[in-house]
Amino acid sequence: MKFKVGDRVNYLNENGGGKVVKVIDSKLVSIETSDGFEVPVLASELIIDRRFEDSKATEDLFATRNIPNPLAEKYKEEKEPEPSNVSEINPWGTIREEKGVYLAFEPHEQQWVLTGDIDVILINNTSLDILYSLFLEVDKSMEGIDFGSVPPDSKIVMETIGRDELDNWCKGFIQVLFHKDLPDRIYYPLHASIDLKVNRFFKEGSYRSNTLLQGKALLVNIAPESTLEVVSGTDSEKKYGFKSKASVAETIKAKPLIEKHKSSVGEAIVDLHIAELVDNITGLSSRDMLQIQKDYFKKTLNSAIESEYHKVTYIHGVGNGVLKNEIMKELDNYENTENTMASIIKFGVGALDVKIEYKE
C-alpha cells in the first residue's frame, strides 16, 4: 500500500500508530507517534486508520447541509504538509559510501531486481546544498528532464520509470551548483556526462547493497566530494567569473563473483561441492542440489569471462559423474572455451580445467 504525507496509520501487528510525516522511499515512511517522536517504519507494517476516513465522510455530510461540524472544529488546527519526494539519506544506520553526489536506480522489487518499476534517485551525500539540472539524450536530441534542489545529506526521487524506459536514461548530462550559507571554501559548478550501457540494467550483479538506500541499487558516482575543484580566489578568477568543472559519471560496480575464487592472475578455483555453496542442505532434494551446483557453475564462468580470466578450475568431485556430465553439456554453449582434466596431483580425478580464449 502506498501512503502519503498526512495519512493516519496504525501498526499492522501491534497497538499504536501515528501520522505519516515523510515518505522516505517506496518502502519506508516516517511517522509521528502520539508522544511526538518521529520514527521510520516499513510501509508493509502499516494500515490506514479508517476512523479518520470516516470522520472525513462525516465532514463532507455536514458541509453539504451547511451544519457546523464538531469534528472539523476539533481538528482544524491540524494542517497537512505538502507531500515531498525529498528525504534524509539514511535515517536507520551509518553511511559507508564516499562523500559525493550519486545517481541511483533502485528497483521496487528487491527480491527480483530485474523486474518491475525503478525509482531514479539523486543522492546528495555532502554537507552542501545542491542545485541540479538533468538532461537526457532522447531520440538523438537533448531533453531537460528535471531540475531542483536537494538539501545536505538528502535524496530526491526524480522519476519512477518502467523497464521499457531504461534506454532513455543511459546518456545525458547533469549540472550541479554547490551552496553553503557560511562556506569555508567555494566549489566550481559541476558538469558531468552520463554514459551507461543499457545491458547493465539487466544484470543482477549491477544492483548492489549499499548504505545510502534501504534496498539494492545500481549506483552511479556523479562526483566524489574529494574531486570537486575549489575556487582559488585569484584576482583574475574574481574578475572574469568561475569556470566549470567537467567530469564523467562512473557506475559503481559490485565486486565480480569470480574474484571470490581467484587463485592467481587470471585464474580461479571453484569448489562445486554442495557443502561449499549452501550452509544447510536440510530439505534439499538431489535435484535441488544439482540445480544449485549448475547455477553456480554458470554464474562463475560468466563472471570469469566478463572479467577476462583465462582459466577456471572446477572441483566437481568423483561421485557418479552426474555433475561432471552436466558441466560438459553446459560448456557446449560456450564457443570460446576448451576443457581438460585438471592436475591429478593437485586435485585428484574430480576436477576440470576450463580454459577461456578471447578473440583479438
CSV table of C-alpha atoms in Angstrom, one decimal, residues 121-327:
chain,number,residue,atom,x,y,z
A,121,ILE,CA,17.1,8.9,-7.2
A,122,LEU,CA,19.6,11.8,-7.0
A,123,ILE,CA,21.6,11.5,-3.7
A,124,ASN,CA,23.3,14.4,-2.1
A,125,ASN,CA,25.8,12.8,0.2
A,126,THR,CA,27.6,16.0,1.0
A,127,SER,CA,27.4,18.8,3.6
A,128,LEU,CA,26.3,21.3,0.9
A,129,ASP,CA,23.0,22.3,-0.6
A,130,ILE,CA,22.9,21.5,-4.3
A,131,LEU,CA,21.0,22.9,-7.3
A,132,TYR,CA,20.8,20.4,-10.1
A,133,SER,CA,19.6,20.2,-13.7
A,134,LEU,CA,19.3,16.9,-15.6
A,135,PHE,CA,19.4,16.5,-19.4
A,136,LEU,CA,18.9,13.2,-21.2
A,137,GLU,CA,19.5,12.2,-24.8
A,138,VAL,CA,16.2,11.0,-26.2
A,139,ASP,CA,15.9,10.1,-29.9
A,140,LYS,CA,19.2,11.8,-30.6
A,141,SER,CA,18.2,15.1,-29.1
A,142,MET,CA,18.6,16.5,-25.6
A,143,GLU,CA,15.6,17.0,-23.3
A,144,GLY,CA,15.6,18.8,-20.0
A,145,ILE,CA,14.2,16.1,-17.6
A,146,ASP,CA,14.3,17.7,-14.1
A,147,PHE,CA,15.7,20.5,-12.1
A,148,GLY,CA,15.6,21.5,-8.4
A,149,SER,CA,17.5,21.5,-5.2
A,150,VAL,CA,18.4,18.9,-2.6
A,151,PRO,CA,19.5,19.7,1.0
A,152,PRO,CA,22.7,18.2,2.5
A,153,ASP,CA,22.6,14.5,3.3
A,154,SER,CA,19.3,14.1,1.5
A,155,LYS,CA,18.0,12.4,-1.6
A,156,ILE,CA,15.2,13.1,-4.1
A,157,VAL,CA,13.2,10.6,-6.2
A,158,MET,CA,13.3,12.4,-9.6
A,159,GLU,CA,11.2,9.8,-11.5
A,160,THR,CA,9.7,6.3,-11.4
A,161,ILE,CA,10.3,4.5,-14.7
A,162,GLY,CA,9.4,1.2,-16.3
A,163,ARG,CA,11.9,-1.2,-17.8
A,164,ASP,CA,10.9,-0.1,-21.3
A,165,GLU,CA,12.1,3.4,-20.5
A,166,LEU,CA,15.6,2.4,-19.5
A,167,ASP,CA,17.1,3.2,-22.9
A,168,ASN,CA,16.3,6.8,-22.4
A,169,TRP,CA,18.3,7.0,-19.2
A,170,CYS,CA,21.6,5.9,-20.5
A,171,LYS,CA,23.1,9.1,-22.0
A,172,GLY,CA,22.9,12.6,-20.8
A,173,PHE,CA,24.3,15.4,-18.6
A,174,ILE,CA,23.8,16.6,-15.1
A,175,GLN,CA,24.9,20.1,-13.9
A,176,VAL,CA,25.3,20.9,-10.2
A,177,LEU,CA,25.9,24.1,-8.2
A,178,PHE,CA,27.1,23.8,-4.6
A,179,HIS,CA,25.9,26.2,-1.9
A,180,LYS,CA,26.5,26.8,1.8
A,181,ASP,CA,25.5,29.8,3.9
A,182,LEU,CA,28.8,30.1,5.6
A,183,PRO,CA,31.3,28.3,3.4
A,184,ASP,CA,35.0,27.8,4.3
A,185,ARG,CA,35.5,27.2,0.5
A,186,ILE,CA,33.6,27.7,-2.7
A,187,TYR,CA,33.4,25.0,-5.4
A,188,TYR,CA,33.2,25.4,-9.1
A,189,PRO,CA,29.9,24.3,-10.8
A,190,LEU,CA,29.9,20.7,-11.9
A,191,HIS,CA,29.1,19.5,-15.4
A,192,ALA,CA,29.1,15.7,-15.6
A,193,SER,CA,28.3,13.4,-18.5
A,194,ILE,CA,26.2,10.2,-18.0
A,195,ASP,CA,27.1,7.3,-20.3
A,196,LEU,CA,25.7,3.9,-19.2
A,197,LYS,CA,25.4,0.7,-21.1
A,198,VAL,CA,21.7,-0.4,-21.1
A,199,ASN,CA,22.7,-4.1,-20.6
A,200,ARG,CA,23.9,-3.2,-17.1
A,201,PHE,CA,20.3,-2.7,-16.0
A,202,PHE,CA,19.6,-6.3,-16.9
A,203,LYS,CA,22.4,-7.9,-14.9
A,204,GLU,CA,21.5,-8.9,-11.3
A,205,GLY,CA,25.1,-8.1,-10.2
A,206,SER,CA,24.7,-4.4,-11.1
A,207,TYR,CA,22.3,-3.9,-8.2
A,208,ARG,CA,24.3,-3.9,-5.0
A,209,SER,CA,23.6,-3.4,-1.4
A,210,ASN,CA,24.6,0.0,0.0
A,211,THR,CA,24.2,2.3,2.9
A,212,LEU,CA,22.8,5.2,1.0
A,213,LEU,CA,19.4,3.5,0.3
A,214,GLN,CA,17.5,0.8,2.0
A,215,GLY,CA,17.4,-1.5,-1.0
A,216,LYS,CA,19.9,-2.7,-3.6
A,217,ALA,CA,20.5,-0.2,-6.4
A,218,LEU,CA,22.7,0.5,-9.4
A,219,LEU,CA,24.8,3.4,-8.2
A,220,VAL,CA,26.4,6.0,-10.4
A,221,ASN,CA,29.1,8.2,-8.8
A,222,ILE,CA,28.4,11.6,-10.4
A,223,ALA,CA,31.1,13.4,-8.4
A,224,PRO,CA,33.1,12.3,-5.3
A,225,GLU,CA,33.4,15.3,-3.0
A,226,SER,CA,37.1,14.8,-2.8
A,227,THR,CA,37.4,15.6,-6.5
A,228,LEU,CA,35.4,18.8,-6.5
A,229,GLU,CA,37.5,21.8,-7.6
A,230,VAL,CA,37.8,24.6,-5.2
A,231,VAL,CA,37.9,28.3,-6.3
A,232,SER,CA,41.3,29.7,-5.5
A,233,GLY,CA,40.1,33.3,-5.2
A,234,THR,CA,42.7,34.8,-7.5
A,235,ASP,CA,42.0,38.3,-8.9
A,236,SER,CA,41.6,37.0,-12.5
A,237,GLU,CA,39.0,34.5,-11.5
A,238,LYS,CA,37.1,37.0,-9.4
A,239,LYS,CA,37.2,39.4,-12.3
A,240,TYR,CA,36.2,37.1,-15.1
A,241,GLY,CA,33.9,34.7,-13.2
A,242,PHE,CA,34.0,31.0,-12.4
A,243,LYS,CA,34.9,28.2,-14.7
A,244,SER,CA,33.0,24.9,-14.6
A,245,LYS,CA,34.4,21.5,-13.6
A,246,ALA,CA,33.7,18.7,-16.1
A,247,SER,CA,33.7,15.1,-15.1
A,248,VAL,CA,32.4,11.7,-16.2
A,249,ALA,CA,29.9,9.8,-14.1
A,250,GLU,CA,31.1,6.4,-13.2
A,251,THR,CA,29.0,3.3,-12.3
A,252,ILE,CA,29.9,1.8,-9.0
A,253,LYS,CA,30.4,-1.9,-9.8
A,254,ALA,CA,29.8,-4.8,-7.5
A,255,LYS,CA,32.9,-7.0,-7.0
A,256,PRO,CA,32.8,-9.7,-9.6
A,257,LEU,CA,31.7,-13.1,-8.2
A,258,ILE,CA,34.8,-14.8,-9.7
A,259,GLU,CA,37.1,-12.6,-7.5
A,260,LYS,CA,36.0,-14.7,-4.5
A,261,HIS,CA,37.7,-17.7,-6.0
A,262,LYS,CA,40.8,-16.0,-7.6
A,263,SER,CA,43.9,-18.1,-7.1
A,264,SER,CA,46.4,-16.1,-9.3
A,265,VAL,CA,46.3,-13.5,-12.0
A,266,GLY,CA,43.6,-14.5,-14.5
A,267,GLU,CA,42.9,-17.9,-12.8
A,268,ALA,CA,40.4,-19.2,-10.2
A,269,ILE,CA,39.5,-22.4,-8.4
A,270,VAL,CA,35.8,-23.1,-7.8
A,271,ASP,CA,34.7,-25.9,-5.5
A,272,LEU,CA,31.3,-27.1,-6.5
A,273,HIS,CA,30.7,-29.5,-3.6
A,274,ILE,CA,27.3,-28.6,-2.3
A,275,ALA,CA,28.6,-28.0,1.3
A,276,GLU,CA,30.7,-25.2,-0.2
A,277,LEU,CA,27.7,-23.5,-1.7
A,278,VAL,CA,25.0,-23.7,0.9
A,279,ASP,CA,25.1,-23.6,4.7
A,280,ASN,CA,22.3,-26.1,5.3
A,281,ILE,CA,21.1,-28.8,2.9
A,282,THR,CA,18.1,-29.8,5.1
A,283,GLY,CA,15.1,-30.2,2.9
A,284,LEU,CA,17.0,-30.1,-0.4
A,285,SER,CA,16.5,-33.0,-2.8
A,286,SER,CA,19.2,-34.4,-5.1
A,287,ARG,CA,17.7,-32.5,-8.0
A,288,ASP,CA,17.7,-29.2,-5.9
A,289,MET,CA,21.3,-29.6,-5.0
A,290,LEU,CA,22.3,-30.4,-8.6
A,291,GLN,CA,20.5,-27.3,-9.8
A,292,ILE,CA,22.3,-25.1,-7.3
A,293,GLN,CA,25.6,-26.5,-8.4
A,294,LYS,CA,24.8,-26.0,-12.1
A,295,ASP,CA,23.6,-22.4,-11.5
A,296,TYR,CA,26.8,-21.6,-9.6
A,297,PHE,CA,28.9,-23.0,-12.3
A,298,LYS,CA,27.3,-20.8,-14.9
A,299,LYS,CA,27.4,-17.7,-12.8
A,300,THR,CA,31.1,-18.1,-12.0
A,301,LEU,CA,32.0,-18.9,-15.6
A,302,ASN,CA,30.1,-15.9,-16.9
A,303,SER,CA,31.8,-13.8,-14.3
A,304,ALA,CA,35.2,-15.1,-15.3
A,305,ILE,CA,34.5,-14.3,-19.0
A,306,GLU,CA,33.4,-10.8,-18.2
A,307,SER,CA,36.5,-10.3,-16.0
A,308,GLU,CA,38.7,-11.7,-18.8
A,309,TYR,CA,40.1,-14.7,-16.8
A,310,HIS,CA,41.9,-17.3,-18.9
A,311,LYS,CA,41.4,-20.4,-16.7
A,312,VAL,CA,38.9,-21.6,-14.1
A,313,THR,CA,39.4,-25.0,-12.3
A,314,TYR,CA,36.1,-26.6,-11.2
A,315,ILE,CA,36.2,-29.2,-8.5
A,316,HIS,CA,33.2,-31.4,-9.1
A,317,GLY,CA,34.1,-34.5,-7.1
A,318,VAL,CA,34.1,-38.1,-8.1
A,319,GLY,CA,30.6,-39.4,-7.2
A,320,ASN,CA,28.6,-40.9,-10.0
A,321,GLY,CA,29.6,-38.3,-12.6
A,322,VAL,CA,26.3,-36.6,-12.9
A,323,LEU,CA,27.6,-33.1,-12.1
A,324,LYS,CA,30.6,-33.5,-14.4
A,325,ASN,CA,28.3,-34.6,-17.3
A,326,GLU,CA,26.0,-31.5,-16.7
A,327,ILE,CA,29.1,-29.2,-16.7
